[in-house]
Structure formats: C-alpha cells, structure tokens
Amino acid sequence: MSALHPSDSGAYWCESGGGAAGPSAPLTVSGGPVILQSPVLPVMEGGALNLSCTARAPPSSPTADFYKDGSLIRTEPTGHMTLRPVSRSDEGLYSCSIGGDRSPSSRVRVTEKPPTSAPPTSMTTPTSEAPPPDSSPHHLGFMLLLRLLVFCPYFISTLLLVSVYRLRAKGSKQPVSVATAPPLQAEPGLDDDYDDVTTDHHF
C-alpha cells in the first residue's frame, strides 16, 4: 500500500484459501505532524516493546514524550523508547509528542507467554534394605517361645490319638469265655441193652 490517507486506518487481517482468518491488527494513518511507530502484532509477554516517535518536519530537537493511556510515562532524547520485559500491565493506548505536537493514540496488545514444559526429571526411588535380623537374647527367647506355642498343640493331640488307639487295641484282645454244655446222659435202660448184646466170631 502506498500513498496512505487517514481514511485507510482500521483493522486488517488475512484469510487463507480455506477461509481461516488470522488475528486482526489495527492500522492508524495519521495526517498530523507527529507519528508514533508501534508494533502492529501483539507483543509476547516477557519480550520487548519498541516505540519510535518521529515528526514529518525535522524538529529542532528529537526529544519525545511518551504517554500511556493519556499519562506521561517517559521522556526520551532520541525519540525511541524500549520497554523490557513486557507484562500484561503494559497493554494499552500509547502516544507521543514532539515540540508540542502530539501523535494519534495506538493500541499495544500483549499476549501471554506460552507455558514451557519442563523436561522430565528422572526420579530414583530409594531402595530400602531389609534390616539385619535381631540376634538379641530377648528376640531369641521370643522366637523360641513362639515355636513352642505352635508345636505344643500338635504334640499333645498326637499323644491323645496314640493313647486312644492303644486303649481300643487292648479292649479288642479281652479273653472270651466259652460255655460248654455237659454231656448228655443216656436214658435209663439203654446201658443194660448194650450189655446184653454179644458178638460171636467164627473162625
């Protein structure tokens, strides 16, 4: 663009072929004797803001007064001012004056600095070593008592089982009494019959 006029002032932006629009930037065309040159795009937080105040006619002194939101903030003998580092509080309307002539106000925007991802730190988990076994007499006595308490019930139950088994074995071997009936007596008269029988043998 050449041969600008104050009517060319406004917000400008660009669009891609797909219709995506970029951020708008204000452009002020001044017809006055003093011009403030300020960044068109937003300044990133933590960076530097450079402002330059120039006059159309060479002034007798390039000393310029810089204003923010209508209040004087600094006087620079060279006509250039740099703010560093920039913070969100530096956002606002800036203007300058040389030799009593003042420039139109220009808005300066400050964007937040993107958070930086810290590199992952390798953290090592301390390994806890097992304490050495306690060999004090109290510890040994406690361990012995614990083992006895665990072993005694099994030992006692074993003795009881053996005793019960032996008692049952003795009970099964008791002598058995067998009663025999007395021999039958022959009826009277049978003996006499047998006595009268004789056997003759012939040779």
Short mmCIF file of C-alpha atoms in Angstrom, two decimals:
data_model
loop_
_atom_site.label_atom_id
_atom_site.label_comp_id
_atom_site.label_asym_id
_atom_site.label_seq_id
_atom_site.Cartn_x
_atom_site.Cartn_y
_atom_site.Cartn_z
CA MET A 1 0.00 0.00 0.00
CA SER A 2 1.29 3.42 -0.90
CA ALA A 3 0.00 6.98 -0.59
CA LEU A 4 -1.89 6.23 2.59
CA HIS A 5 -4.56 8.53 3.92
CA PRO A 6 -6.23 8.76 7.33
CA SER A 7 -9.23 7.01 5.82
CA ASP A 8 -7.08 3.87 5.46
CA SER A 9 -6.98 3.48 9.23
CA GLY A 10 -8.68 0.41 10.63
CA ALA A 11 -8.27 -3.28 11.47
CA TYR A 12 -6.55 -5.50 8.93
CA TRP A 13 -6.31 -9.30 8.78
CA CYS A 14 -5.68 -12.06 6.29
CA GLU A 15 -7.56 -15.22 5.37
CA SER A 16 -6.40 -18.50 3.90
CA GLY A 17 -7.95 -20.25 0.92
CA GLY A 18 -9.93 -22.45 3.31
CA GLY A 19 -11.50 -19.43 4.98
CA ALA A 20 -9.40 -19.47 8.17
CA ALA A 21 -8.76 -15.91 9.34
CA GLY A 22 -5.70 -14.71 11.16
CA PRO A 23 -5.69 -12.25 14.06
CA SER A 24 -6.63 -8.69 13.17
CA ALA A 25 -4.14 -5.84 13.52
CA PRO A 26 -5.09 -2.17 13.92
CA LEU A 27 -3.51 0.30 11.49
CA THR A 28 -3.67 4.02 12.11
CA VAL A 29 -2.82 6.51 9.39
CA SER A 30 -2.18 9.94 10.84
CA GLY A 31 -2.18 13.16 8.91
CA GLY A 32 -0.67 15.11 11.77
CA PRO A 33 2.90 16.33 12.12
CA VAL A 34 3.93 13.58 14.61
CA ILE A 35 3.73 9.83 14.03
CA LEU A 36 4.11 7.04 16.61
CA GLN A 37 5.55 3.84 15.20
CA SER A 38 4.35 0.87 17.27
CA PRO A 39 4.22 -2.89 16.63
CA VAL A 40 1.18 -3.97 14.65
CA LEU A 41 1.11 -7.51 16.03
CA PRO A 42 0.71 -8.27 19.74
CA VAL A 43 3.88 -8.32 21.81
CA MET A 44 4.59 -11.53 23.70
CA GLU A 45 4.81 -11.30 27.44
CA GLY A 46 8.41 -11.17 28.59
CA GLY A 47 9.63 -9.66 25.29
CA ALA A 48 10.49 -6.07 24.34
CA LEU A 49 8.21 -3.24 23.18
CA ASN A 50 9.89 -0.74 20.84
CA LEU A 51 8.21 2.63 20.20
CA SER A 52 9.52 5.36 17.92
CA CYS A 53 8.21 8.94 17.69
CA THR A 54 9.03 10.91 14.51
CA ALA A 55 8.00 14.27 13.11
CA ARG A 56 7.20 14.97 9.49
CA ALA A 57 9.22 18.17 9.53
CA PRO A 58 12.70 17.87 11.00
CA PRO A 59 12.35 19.23 14.54
CA SER A 60 14.92 21.31 16.31
CA SER A 61 15.19 18.55 18.96
CA PRO A 62 14.25 14.85 18.58
CA THR A 63 13.28 14.66 22.25
CA ALA A 64 9.90 12.93 22.55
CA ASP A 65 7.46 12.45 25.38
CA PHE A 66 5.71 9.08 25.52
CA TYR A 67 2.25 8.58 27.00
CA LYS A 68 0.26 5.54 28.04
CA ASP A 69 -3.49 5.85 28.44
CA GLY A 70 -3.07 9.66 28.48
CA SER A 71 -0.40 9.73 31.23
CA LEU A 72 3.25 10.67 30.66
CA ILE A 73 5.49 7.67 31.32
CA ARG A 74 8.90 8.66 29.92
CA THR A 75 10.86 11.29 28.03
CA GLU A 76 13.48 10.07 25.57
CA PRO A 77 16.04 12.43 23.99
CA THR A 78 16.44 10.18 20.96
CA GLY A 79 12.72 9.74 20.25
CA HIS A 80 12.92 5.97 20.82
CA MET A 81 11.62 4.06 23.84
CA THR A 82 12.00 0.38 24.73
CA LEU A 83 10.09 -1.41 27.44
CA ARG A 84 11.64 -4.67 28.62
CA PRO A 85 10.41 -7.11 29.83
CA VAL A 86 6.83 -6.62 28.76
CA SER A 87 4.00 -7.68 31.07
CA ARG A 88 0.24 -7.68 30.74
CA SER A 89 0.09 -4.36 32.59
CA ASP A 90 1.93 -2.68 29.67
CA GLU A 91 -1.06 -3.22 27.42
CA GLY A 92 -2.93 -0.01 26.49
CA LEU A 93 -3.06 3.11 24.28
CA TYR A 94 0.27 4.80 23.53
CA SER A 95 1.01 8.19 22.02
CA CYS A 96 3.94 10.62 21.79
CA SER A 97 4.61 14.29 21.31
CA ILE A 98 7.48 16.31 19.83
CA GLY A 99 7.71 20.08 20.16
CA GLY A 100 4.14 20.31 21.42
CA ASP A 101 2.64 18.30 18.55
CA ARG A 102 1.06 15.03 19.61
CA SER A 103 0.53 11.83 17.65
CA PRO A 104 -2.70 9.82 17.48
CA SER A 105 -3.03 7.01 20.00
CA SER A 106 -2.07 3.49 19.00
CA ARG A 107 -3.14 0.37 20.89
CA VAL A 108 -0.48 -2.09 22.00
CA ARG A 109 -1.58 -5.60 22.89
CA VAL A 110 0.37 -8.11 24.99
CA THR A 111 -0.17 -11.85 24.70
CA GLU A 112 0.51 -14.34 27.43
CA LYS A 113 3.71 -16.29 27.16
CA PRO A 114 3.02 -19.98 26.44
CA PRO A 115 3.93 -22.28 29.28
CA THR A 116 7.15 -24.16 28.78
CA SER A 117 7.08 -27.84 29.52
CA ALA A 118 9.84 -28.77 31.89
CA PRO A 119 11.95 -31.76 30.84
CA PRO A 120 11.07 -34.92 32.70
CA THR A 121 13.29 -35.46 35.64
CA SER A 122 14.45 -38.95 36.35
CA MET A 123 13.43 -39.73 39.87
CA THR A 124 15.03 -42.69 41.52
CA THR A 125 13.10 -44.38 44.25
CA PRO A 126 15.37 -45.14 47.16
CA THR A 127 15.53 -48.85 47.81
CA SER A 128 15.02 -49.75 51.41
CA GLU A 129 17.26 -52.57 52.53
CA ALA A 130 15.88 -55.10 54.95
CA PRO A 131 17.28 -54.60 58.44
CA PRO A 132 19.58 -57.36 59.67
CA PRO A 133 17.90 -59.94 61.88
CA ASP A 134 17.92 -59.09 65.54
CA SER A 135 20.11 -61.52 67.46
CA SER A 136 19.48 -60.14 70.94
CA PRO A 137 18.64 -62.62 73.73
CA HIS A 138 15.13 -61.19 74.08
CA HIS A 139 14.47 -61.79 70.42
CA LEU A 140 15.81 -65.35 70.54
CA GLY A 141 13.71 -66.13 73.62
CA PHE A 142 10.61 -64.76 71.97
CA MET A 143 11.20 -66.85 68.85
CA LEU A 144 11.71 -70.00 70.96
CA LEU A 145 8.51 -69.35 72.90
CA LEU A 146 6.62 -68.78 69.69
CA ARG A 147 7.81 -72.07 68.25
CA LEU A 148 6.84 -73.93 71.43
CA LEU A 149 3.37 -72.45 71.34
CA VAL A 150 2.97 -73.59 67.76
CA PHE A 151 4.42 -77.08 68.34
CA CYS A 152 2.75 -77.99 71.67
CA PRO A 153 -0.83 -78.36 70.36
CA TYR A 154 0.32 -80.78 67.67
CA PHE A 155 2.38 -82.78 70.16
CA ILE A 156 -0.46 -83.02 72.68
CA SER A 157 -3.00 -84.01 70.03
CA THR A 158 -0.62 -86.72 68.78
CA LEU A 159 -0.25 -88.18 72.29
CA LEU A 160 -4.01 -88.22 72.74
CA LEU A 161 -4.52 -90.05 69.45
CA VAL A 162 -1.89 -92.67 70.35
CA SER A 163 -3.46 -93.23 73.80
CA VAL A 164 -6.93 -93.66 72.34
CA TYR A 165 -5.62 -96.13 69.78
CA ARG A 166 -3.85 -98.22 72.40
CA LEU A 167 -6.92 -98.32 74.62
CA ARG A 168 -9.04 -99.56 71.74
CA ALA A 169 -6.42 -102.19 70.87
CA LYS A 170 -6.41 -103.54 74.43
CA GLY A 171 -10.19 -103.69 74.51
CA SER A 172 -10.32 -105.88 71.39
CA LYS A 173 -7.96 -108.55 72.94
CA GLN A 174 -10.08 -109.39 76.07
CA PRO A 175 -10.42 -113.25 76.71
CA VAL A 176 -13.66 -114.82 75.53
CA SER A 177 -15.34 -117.30 77.90
CA VAL A 178 -16.92 -120.25 76.11
CA ALA A 179 -19.53 -122.21 77.99
CA THR A 180 -19.75 -125.88 77.04
CA ALA A 181 -22.83 -127.90 77.73
CA PRO A 182 -22.41 -131.04 79.90
CA PRO A 183 -22.53 -134.37 78.09
CA LEU A 184 -25.91 -135.84 77.58
CA GLN A 185 -26.76 -138.72 79.88
CA ALA A 186 -28.15 -141.82 78.32
CA GLU A 187 -31.66 -142.77 79.07
CA PRO A 188 -32.07 -145.44 81.69
CA GLY A 189 -32.16 -148.94 80.38
CA LEU A 190 -30.03 -148.30 77.31
CA ASP A 191 -26.82 -149.40 79.02
CA ASP A 192 -28.38 -152.61 80.04
CA ASP A 193 -29.40 -153.33 76.47
CA TYR A 194 -25.89 -152.82 75.27
CA ASP A 195 -24.50 -155.10 77.95
CA ASP A 196 -26.69 -157.98 76.82
CA VAL A 197 -25.50 -157.89 73.22
CA THR A 198 -22.69 -160.36 72.45
CA THR A 199 -20.85 -160.88 69.23
CA ASP A 200 -19.91 -164.32 68.03
CA HIS A 201 -16.85 -164.73 65.87
CA HIS A 202 -16.49 -167.93 63.79
CA PHE A 203 -13.01 -168.80 62.51
#
